[in-house]
């Protein structure tokens, strides 16, 4: 099993920044890709960004150029730096880890961007 714990969410004004962190514990040696998803009220969960163990990244078009995903393999932690935040970025942000045969999810952290 892998446990994921997110932190760093909160309330910020439009144009501001937040940094999310997700620390993994347990069977961390099984983790390949890690990433961030988000889910807004009444909407489907969507990919925000993913990063491979080697540092390759994928971003949703809506966040490209504003968000940066990074990873510290020694600390088993993935980060999401969010700049120039917009009200439409408001959602619960969930950390995800690909454990090979199993996908693991964190409990989520709320990000609210006020206009």
mmCIF file of N, CA and C in Angstrom:
data_model
loop_
_atom_site.group_PDB
_atom_site.id
_atom_site.type_symbol
_atom_site.label_atom_id
_atom_site.label_comp_id
_atom_site.label_asym_id
_atom_site.label_seq_id
_atom_site.Cartn_x
_atom_site.Cartn_y
_atom_site.Cartn_z
ATOM 1 N N UNK A 1 0.829 -1.202 0.000
ATOM 2 C CA UNK A 1 0.000 0.000 0.000
ATOM 3 C C UNK A 1 0.860 1.246 0.000
ATOM 4 N N UNK A 2 0.322 2.294 -0.582
ATOM 5 C CA UNK A 2 0.968 3.602 -0.608
ATOM 6 C C UNK A 2 -0.010 4.606 0.007
ATOM 7 N N UNK A 3 0.495 5.430 0.891
ATOM 8 C CA UNK A 3 -0.304 6.499 1.471
ATOM 9 C C UNK A 3 0.195 7.835 0.921
ATOM 10 N N UNK A 4 -0.748 8.691 0.564
ATOM 11 C CA UNK A 4 -0.432 10.009 0.011
ATOM 12 C C UNK A 4 -1.079 11.075 0.879
ATOM 13 N N UNK A 5 -0.300 12.063 1.280
ATOM 14 C CA UNK A 5 -0.813 13.147 2.119
ATOM 15 C C UNK A 5 -0.494 14.475 1.457
ATOM 16 N N UNK A 6 -1.547 15.210 1.085
ATOM 17 C CA UNK A 6 -1.374 16.516 0.439
ATOM 18 C C UNK A 6 -1.376 17.627 1.484
ATOM 19 N N UNK A 7 -0.745 18.726 1.115
ATOM 20 C CA UNK A 7 -0.786 19.936 1.930
ATOM 21 C C UNK A 7 -0.571 21.134 1.035
ATOM 22 N N UNK A 8 -0.927 22.312 1.551
ATOM 23 C CA UNK A 8 -0.621 23.537 0.836
ATOM 24 C C UNK A 8 -1.800 24.241 0.200
ATOM 25 N N UNK A 9 -2.980 23.671 0.279
ATOM 26 C CA UNK A 9 -4.136 24.352 -0.294
ATOM 27 C C UNK A 9 -4.540 25.547 0.544
ATOM 28 N N UNK A 10 -5.531 26.285 0.033
ATOM 29 C CA UNK A 10 -6.013 27.442 0.771
ATOM 30 C C UNK A 10 -6.778 28.392 -0.102
ATOM 31 N N UNK A 11 -6.972 29.593 0.426
ATOM 32 C CA UNK A 11 -7.697 30.653 -0.270
ATOM 33 C C UNK A 11 -6.707 31.694 -0.751
ATOM 34 N N UNK A 12 -6.822 32.066 -2.022
ATOM 35 C CA UNK A 12 -5.904 33.044 -2.598
ATOM 36 C C UNK A 12 -6.685 33.912 -3.577
ATOM 37 N N UNK A 13 -6.235 35.137 -3.747
ATOM 38 C CA UNK A 13 -6.867 36.021 -4.729
ATOM 39 C C UNK A 13 -6.391 35.683 -6.130
ATOM 40 N N UNK A 14 -7.215 36.007 -7.094
ATOM 41 C CA UNK A 14 -6.832 35.791 -8.489
ATOM 42 C C UNK A 14 -5.503 36.494 -8.761
ATOM 43 N N UNK A 15 -4.645 35.781 -9.501
ATOM 44 C CA UNK A 15 -3.312 36.299 -9.788
ATOM 45 C C UNK A 15 -2.253 35.856 -8.801
ATOM 46 N N UNK A 16 -2.695 35.266 -7.695
ATOM 47 C CA UNK A 16 -1.773 34.822 -6.665
ATOM 48 C C UNK A 16 -1.188 33.450 -6.945
ATOM 49 N N UNK A 17 -0.437 32.951 -5.979
ATOM 50 C CA UNK A 17 0.265 31.675 -6.116
ATOM 51 C C UNK A 17 0.037 30.789 -4.900
ATOM 52 N N UNK A 18 0.091 29.500 -5.136
ATOM 53 C CA UNK A 18 0.090 28.496 -4.083
ATOM 54 C C UNK A 18 1.014 27.361 -4.492
ATOM 55 N N UNK A 19 1.550 26.671 -3.500
ATOM 56 C CA UNK A 19 2.369 25.492 -3.763
ATOM 57 C C UNK A 19 1.792 24.320 -2.985
ATOM 58 N N UNK A 20 1.442 23.278 -3.728
ATOM 59 C CA UNK A 20 0.931 22.066 -3.125
ATOM 60 C C UNK A 20 2.048 21.037 -2.997
ATOM 61 N N UNK A 21 1.984 20.252 -1.936
ATOM 62 C CA UNK A 21 2.937 19.166 -1.734
ATOM 63 C C UNK A 21 2.165 17.880 -1.497
ATOM 64 N N UNK A 22 2.760 16.770 -1.887
ATOM 65 C CA UNK A 22 2.165 15.462 -1.668
ATOM 66 C C UNK A 22 3.293 14.506 -1.284
ATOM 67 N N UNK A 23 3.238 14.018 -0.056
ATOM 68 C CA UNK A 23 4.257 13.105 0.441
ATOM 69 C C UNK A 23 3.732 11.679 0.413
ATOM 70 N N UNK A 24 4.516 10.798 -0.157
ATOM 71 C CA UNK A 24 4.142 9.386 -0.241
ATOM 72 C C UNK A 24 4.882 8.586 0.820
ATOM 73 N N UNK A 25 4.205 7.578 1.349
ATOM 74 C CA UNK A 25 4.826 6.663 2.305
ATOM 75 C C UNK A 25 4.298 5.260 2.037
ATOM 76 N N UNK A 26 4.940 4.276 2.629
ATOM 77 C CA UNK A 26 4.553 2.894 2.402
ATOM 78 C C UNK A 26 5.423 2.257 1.317
ATOM 79 N N UNK A 27 4.799 1.599 0.362
ATOM 80 C CA UNK A 27 5.510 0.876 -0.702
ATOM 81 C C UNK A 27 5.940 1.857 -1.800
ATOM 82 N N UNK A 28 6.738 2.826 -1.442
ATOM 83 C CA UNK A 28 7.108 3.898 -2.374
ATOM 84 C C UNK A 28 7.962 3.395 -3.518
ATOM 85 N N UNK A 29 8.636 2.282 -3.331
ATOM 86 C CA UNK A 29 9.487 1.734 -4.390
ATOM 87 C C UNK A 29 8.651 1.290 -5.590
ATOM 88 N N UNK A 30 7.355 1.099 -5.376
ATOM 89 C CA UNK A 30 6.482 0.642 -6.459
ATOM 90 C C UNK A 30 5.950 1.799 -7.312
ATOM 91 N N UNK A 31 6.208 3.047 -6.880
ATOM 92 C CA UNK A 31 5.606 4.199 -7.557
ATOM 93 C C UNK A 31 6.347 4.534 -8.840
ATOM 94 N N UNK A 32 5.615 4.726 -9.903
ATOM 95 C CA UNK A 32 6.164 5.187 -11.179
ATOM 96 C C UNK A 32 5.793 6.671 -11.335
ATOM 97 N N UNK A 33 4.799 6.949 -12.154
ATOM 98 C CA UNK A 33 4.363 8.335 -12.320
ATOM 99 C C UNK A 33 3.641 8.829 -11.072
ATOM 100 N N UNK A 34 3.714 10.133 -10.852
ATOM 101 C CA UNK A 34 2.887 10.804 -9.847
ATOM 102 C C UNK A 34 2.237 12.005 -10.509
ATOM 103 N N UNK A 35 1.143 12.454 -9.936
ATOM 104 C CA UNK A 35 0.483 13.569 -10.578
ATOM 105 C C UNK A 35 -0.557 14.236 -9.702
ATOM 106 N N UNK A 36 -1.132 15.265 -10.279
ATOM 107 C CA UNK A 36 -2.180 16.023 -9.623
ATOM 108 C C UNK A 36 -3.416 16.043 -10.529
ATOM 109 N N UNK A 37 -4.543 15.812 -9.913
ATOM 110 C CA UNK A 37 -5.841 15.950 -10.561
ATOM 111 C C UNK A 37 -6.640 16.968 -9.754
ATOM 112 N N UNK A 38 -7.737 17.438 -10.341
ATOM 113 C CA UNK A 38 -8.612 18.333 -9.594
ATOM 114 C C UNK A 38 -10.059 18.038 -9.939
ATOM 115 N N UNK A 39 -10.920 18.356 -8.986
ATOM 116 C CA UNK A 39 -12.345 18.160 -9.202
ATOM 117 C C UNK A 39 -13.099 19.333 -8.604
ATOM 118 N N UNK A 40 -13.807 20.029 -9.462
ATOM 119 C CA UNK A 40 -14.641 21.147 -9.036
ATOM 120 C C UNK A 40 -16.070 20.641 -8.829
ATOM 121 N N UNK A 41 -16.863 21.343 -8.032
ATOM 122 C CA UNK A 41 -18.243 20.916 -7.784
ATOM 123 C C UNK A 41 -19.027 20.747 -9.080
ATOM 124 N N UNK A 42 -19.654 19.599 -9.240
ATOM 125 C CA UNK A 42 -20.471 19.345 -10.418
ATOM 126 C C UNK A 42 -19.704 19.009 -11.678
ATOM 127 N N UNK A 43 -18.387 18.875 -11.550
ATOM 128 C CA UNK A 43 -17.564 18.576 -12.723
ATOM 129 C C UNK A 43 -16.804 17.276 -12.523
ATOM 130 N N UNK A 44 -16.355 16.716 -13.636
ATOM 131 C CA UNK A 44 -15.576 15.487 -13.573
ATOM 132 C C UNK A 44 -14.145 15.776 -13.103
ATOM 133 N N UNK A 45 -13.540 14.770 -12.513
ATOM 134 C CA UNK A 45 -12.134 14.876 -12.134
ATOM 135 C C UNK A 45 -11.295 15.000 -13.409
ATOM 136 N N UNK A 46 -10.320 15.901 -13.382
ATOM 137 C CA UNK A 46 -9.489 16.108 -14.563
ATOM 138 C C UNK A 46 -8.010 16.148 -14.183
ATOM 139 N N UNK A 47 -7.199 15.728 -15.137
ATOM 140 C CA UNK A 47 -5.763 15.784 -14.953
ATOM 141 C C UNK A 47 -5.291 17.234 -14.956
ATOM 142 N N UNK A 48 -4.416 17.555 -14.015
ATOM 143 C CA UNK A 48 -3.760 18.861 -14.008
ATOM 144 C C UNK A 48 -2.338 18.718 -14.550
ATOM 145 N N UNK A 49 -1.567 17.795 -13.954
ATOM 146 C CA UNK A 49 -0.189 17.576 -14.385
ATOM 147 C C UNK A 49 0.291 16.232 -13.866
ATOM 148 N N UNK A 50 1.206 15.628 -14.609
ATOM 149 C CA UNK A 50 1.826 14.373 -14.196
ATOM 150 C C UNK A 50 3.315 14.470 -14.431
ATOM 151 N N UNK A 51 4.064 13.665 -13.670
ATOM 152 C CA UNK A 51 5.519 13.642 -13.802
ATOM 153 C C UNK A 51 5.998 12.217 -13.613
ATOM 154 N N UNK A 52 6.901 11.805 -14.493
ATOM 155 C CA UNK A 52 7.464 10.466 -14.397
ATOM 156 C C UNK A 52 8.586 10.451 -13.362
ATOM 157 N N UNK A 53 9.045 9.253 -13.033
ATOM 158 C CA UNK A 53 10.148 9.140 -12.091
ATOM 159 C C UNK A 53 11.387 9.845 -12.647
ATOM 160 N N UNK A 54 11.520 9.859 -13.956
ATOM 161 C CA UNK A 54 12.677 10.493 -14.584
ATOM 162 C C UNK A 54 12.510 11.989 -14.829
ATOM 163 N N UNK A 55 11.332 12.533 -14.509
ATOM 164 C CA UNK A 55 11.136 13.974 -14.632
ATOM 165 C C UNK A 55 10.356 14.429 -15.850
ATOM 166 N N UNK A 56 9.902 13.519 -16.663
ATOM 167 C CA UNK A 56 9.075 13.909 -17.792
ATOM 168 C C UNK A 56 7.720 14.392 -17.324
ATOM 169 N N UNK A 57 7.189 15.438 -17.953
ATOM 170 C CA UNK A 57 5.961 16.066 -17.476
ATOM 171 C C UNK A 57 4.901 16.153 -18.562
ATOM 172 N N UNK A 58 3.670 16.183 -18.110
ATOM 173 C CA UNK A 58 2.505 16.396 -18.963
ATOM 174 C C UNK A 58 1.596 17.372 -18.220
ATOM 175 N N UNK A 59 1.049 18.343 -18.955
ATOM 176 C CA UNK A 59 0.173 19.340 -18.354
ATOM 177 C C UNK A 59 -1.146 19.427 -19.110
ATOM 178 N N UNK A 60 -2.198 19.746 -18.373
ATOM 179 C CA UNK A 60 -3.442 20.113 -19.023
ATOM 180 C C UNK A 60 -3.240 21.456 -19.714
ATOM 181 N N UNK A 61 -3.912 21.619 -20.845
ATOM 182 C CA UNK A 61 -3.753 22.849 -21.601
ATOM 183 C C UNK A 61 -4.120 24.089 -20.809
ATOM 184 N N UNK A 62 -5.090 23.955 -19.910
ATOM 185 C CA UNK A 62 -5.583 25.108 -19.162
ATOM 186 C C UNK A 62 -4.589 25.625 -18.129
ATOM 187 N N UNK A 63 -3.588 24.827 -17.794
ATOM 188 C CA UNK A 63 -2.636 25.245 -16.759
ATOM 189 C C UNK A 63 -1.222 25.406 -17.305
ATOM 190 N N UNK A 64 -0.997 25.016 -18.539
ATOM 191 C CA UNK A 64 0.345 25.070 -19.112
ATOM 192 C C UNK A 64 0.845 26.505 -19.100
ATOM 193 N N UNK A 65 2.063 26.681 -18.629
ATOM 194 C CA UNK A 65 2.642 28.021 -18.545
ATOM 195 C C UNK A 65 2.377 28.709 -17.221
ATOM 196 N N UNK A 66 1.427 28.196 -16.446
ATOM 197 C CA UNK A 66 1.116 28.787 -15.134
ATOM 198 C C UNK A 66 1.501 27.847 -13.983
ATOM 199 N N UNK A 67 1.348 26.558 -14.194
ATOM 200 C CA UNK A 67 1.636 25.567 -13.150
ATOM 201 C C UNK A 67 2.904 24.803 -13.498
ATOM 202 N N UNK A 68 3.634 24.382 -12.476
ATOM 203 C CA UNK A 68 4.831 23.571 -12.656
ATOM 204 C C UNK A 68 4.796 22.406 -11.675
ATOM 205 N N UNK A 69 4.903 21.199 -12.212
ATOM 206 C CA UNK A 69 4.969 20.008 -11.375
ATOM 207 C C UNK A 69 6.426 19.594 -11.240
ATOM 208 N N UNK A 70 6.814 19.190 -10.040
ATOM 209 C CA UNK A 70 8.181 18.724 -9.805
ATOM 210 C C UNK A 70 8.135 17.589 -8.796
ATOM 211 N N UNK A 71 9.290 16.964 -8.644
ATOM 212 C CA UNK A 71 9.300 15.745 -7.837
ATOM 213 C C UNK A 71 10.665 15.598 -7.183
ATOM 214 N N UNK A 72 10.667 15.192 -5.918
ATOM 215 C CA UNK A 72 11.890 14.880 -5.189
ATOM 216 C C UNK A 72 11.819 13.404 -4.849
ATOM 217 N N UNK A 73 12.486 12.579 -5.635
ATOM 218 C CA UNK A 73 12.401 11.134 -5.425
ATOM 219 C C UNK A 73 13.000 10.719 -4.083
ATOM 220 N N UNK A 74 14.003 11.439 -3.616
ATOM 221 C CA UNK A 74 14.628 11.098 -2.329
ATOM 222 C C UNK A 74 13.652 11.312 -1.170
ATOM 223 N N UNK A 75 12.752 12.278 -1.333
ATOM 224 C CA UNK A 75 11.769 12.566 -0.297
ATOM 225 C C UNK A 75 10.407 11.958 -0.606
ATOM 226 N N UNK A 76 10.308 11.272 -1.750
ATOM 227 C CA UNK A 76 9.036 10.670 -2.156
ATOM 228 C C UNK A 76 7.918 11.702 -2.145
ATOM 229 N N UNK A 77 8.216 12.873 -2.681
ATOM 230 C CA UNK A 77 7.284 13.986 -2.637
ATOM 231 C C UNK A 77 7.141 14.598 -4.023
ATOM 232 N N UNK A 78 5.912 14.940 -4.372
ATOM 233 C CA UNK A 78 5.632 15.645 -5.614
ATOM 234 C C UNK A 78 5.029 17.002 -5.249
ATOM 235 N N UNK A 79 5.370 18.012 -6.046
ATOM 236 C CA UNK A 79 4.941 19.374 -5.776
ATOM 237 C C UNK A 79 4.156 19.910 -6.975
ATOM 238 N N UNK A 80 3.311 20.880 -6.714
ATOM 239 C CA UNK A 80 2.632 21.603 -7.779
ATOM 240 C C UNK A 80 2.702 23.081 -7.445
ATOM 241 N N UNK A 81 3.526 23.812 -8.175
ATOM 242 C CA UNK A 81 3.608 25.259 -8.040
ATOM 243 C C UNK A 81 2.570 25.886 -8.960
ATOM 244 N N UNK A 82 1.662 26.631 -8.376
ATOM 245 C CA UNK A 82 0.569 27.223 -9.144
ATOM 246 C C UNK A 82 0.697 28.737 -9.104
ATOM 247 N N UNK A 83 0.934 29.341 -10.255
ATOM 248 C CA UNK A 83 1.073 30.793 -10.378
ATOM 249 C C UNK A 83 -0.067 31.354 -11.222
ATOM 250 N N UNK A 84 -0.264 32.647 -11.099
ATOM 251 C CA UNK A 84 -1.304 33.353 -11.870
ATOM 252 C C UNK A 84 -2.630 32.606 -11.783
ATOM 253 N N UNK A 85 -3.013 32.303 -10.565
ATOM 254 C CA UNK A 85 -4.231 31.528 -10.349
ATOM 255 C C UNK A 85 -5.466 32.295 -10.788
ATOM 256 N N UNK A 86 -6.435 31.539 -11.287
ATOM 257 C CA UNK A 86 -7.693 32.091 -11.774
ATOM 258 C C UNK A 86 -8.852 31.486 -10.977
ATOM 259 N N UNK A 87 -9.986 32.181 -10.918
ATOM 260 C CA UNK A 87 -11.145 31.619 -10.203
ATOM 261 C C UNK A 87 -11.531 30.231 -10.711
ATOM 262 N N UNK A 88 -11.344 29.988 -12.004
ATOM 263 C CA UNK A 88 -11.699 28.680 -12.553
ATOM 264 C C UNK A 88 -10.748 27.574 -12.123
ATOM 265 N N UNK A 89 -9.679 27.913 -11.422
ATOM 266 C CA UNK A 89 -8.796 26.892 -10.854
ATOM 267 C C UNK A 89 -9.327 26.365 -9.519
ATOM 268 N N UNK A 90 -10.388 26.963 -9.015
ATOM 269 C CA UNK A 90 -10.964 26.523 -7.751
ATOM 270 C C UNK A 90 -11.440 25.085 -7.849
ATOM 271 N N UNK A 91 -10.964 24.244 -6.940
ATOM 272 C CA UNK A 91 -11.295 22.824 -6.955
ATOM 273 C C UNK A 91 -10.627 22.141 -5.772
ATOM 274 N N UNK A 92 -10.991 20.886 -5.571
ATOM 275 C CA UNK A 92 -10.216 20.021 -4.690
ATOM 276 C C UNK A 92 -9.112 19.394 -5.532
ATOM 277 N N UNK A 93 -7.890 19.538 -5.081
ATOM 278 C CA UNK A 93 -6.735 19.003 -5.803
ATOM 279 C C UNK A 93 -6.305 17.709 -5.129
ATOM 280 N N UNK A 94 -6.187 16.671 -5.955
ATOM 281 C CA UNK A 94 -5.870 15.343 -5.438
ATOM 282 C C UNK A 94 -4.553 14.839 -6.016
ATOM 283 N N UNK A 95 -3.732 14.299 -5.156
ATOM 284 C CA UNK A 95 -2.475 13.688 -5.566
ATOM 285 C C UNK A 95 -2.736 12.249 -5.990
ATOM 286 N N UNK A 96 -1.997 11.821 -6.995
ATOM 287 C CA UNK A 96 -2.160 10.472 -7.535
ATOM 288 C C UNK A 96 -0.794 9.837 -7.735
ATOM 289 N N UNK A 97 -0.712 8.540 -7.438
ATOM 290 C CA UNK A 97 0.526 7.801 -7.670
ATOM 291 C C UNK A 97 0.204 6.502 -8.388
ATOM 292 N N UNK A 98 0.983 6.244 -9.416
ATOM 293 C CA UNK A 98 0.840 5.001 -10.181
ATOM 294 C C UNK A 98 1.743 3.950 -9.556
ATOM 295 N N UNK A 99 1.120 2.975 -8.884
ATOM 296 C CA UNK A 99 1.888 1.940 -8.216
ATOM 297 C C UNK A 99 2.026 0.683 -9.041
ATOM 298 N N UNK A 100 1.911 0.819 -10.371
ATOM 299 C CA UNK A 100 2.014 -0.340 -11.247
ATOM 300 C C UNK A 100 0.649 -0.950 -11.465
ATOM 301 N N UNK A 101 0.238 -1.802 -10.581
ATOM 302 C CA UNK A 101 -1.054 -2.457 -10.719
ATOM 303 C C UNK A 101 -2.168 -1.703 -10.001
ATOM 304 N N UNK A 102 -1.812 -0.677 -9.263
ATOM 305 C CA UNK A 102 -2.787 0.064 -8.452
ATOM 306 C C UNK A 102 -2.515 1.557 -8.539
ATOM 307 N N UNK A 103 -3.602 2.320 -8.661
ATOM 308 C CA UNK A 103 -3.492 3.775 -8.566
ATOM 309 C C UNK A 103 -3.901 4.189 -7.160
ATOM 310 N N UNK A 104 -3.097 5.051 -6.564
ATOM 311 C CA UNK A 104 -3.374 5.520 -5.219
ATOM 312 C C UNK A 104 -3.767 6.999 -5.271
ATOM 313 N N UNK A 105 -4.627 7.395 -4.346
ATOM 314 C CA UNK A 105 -5.116 8.765 -4.272
ATOM 315 C C UNK A 105 -4.950 9.322 -2.860
ATOM 316 N N UNK A 106 -4.632 10.604 -2.789
ATOM 317 C CA UNK A 106 -4.657 11.298 -1.527
ATOM 318 C C UNK A 106 -6.069 11.727 -1.187
ATOM 319 N N UNK A 107 -6.203 12.379 -0.035
ATOM 320 C CA UNK A 107 -7.527 12.773 0.427
ATOM 321 C C UNK A 107 -7.997 14.076 -0.214
ATOM 322 N N UNK A 108 -7.079 14.803 -0.803
ATOM 323 C CA UNK A 108 -7.425 16.052 -1.479
ATOM 324 C C UNK A 108 -7.190 17.265 -0.605
ATOM 325 N N UNK A 109 -6.908 18.376 -1.262
ATOM 326 C CA UNK A 109 -6.741 19.651 -0.570
ATOM 327 C C UNK A 109 -7.487 20.721 -1.367
ATOM 328 N N UNK A 110 -8.230 21.555 -0.666
ATOM 329 C CA UNK A 110 -9.066 22.553 -1.319
ATOM 330 C C UNK A 110 -8.245 23.767 -1.736
ATOM 331 N N UNK A 111 -8.419 24.170 -2.965
ATOM 332 C CA UNK A 111 -7.851 25.419 -3.473
ATOM 333 C C UNK A 111 -9.011 26.301 -3.909
ATOM 334 N N UNK A 112 -9.093 27.485 -3.344
ATOM 335 C CA UNK A 112 -10.151 28.427 -3.682
ATOM 336 C C UNK A 112 -9.519 29.734 -4.135
ATOM 337 N N UNK A 113 -9.875 30.172 -5.329
ATOM 338 C CA UNK A 113 -9.335 31.403 -5.898
ATOM 339 C C UNK A 113 -10.474 32.414 -6.002
ATOM 340 N N UNK A 114 -10.339 33.517 -5.300
ATOM 341 C CA UNK A 114 -11.377 34.543 -5.314
ATOM 342 C C UNK A 114 -11.086 35.574 -6.387
ATOM 343 N N UNK A 115 -12.153 36.120 -6.941
ATOM 344 C CA UNK A 115 -11.984 37.112 -8.019
ATOM 345 C C UNK A 115 -11.885 38.522 -7.477
#
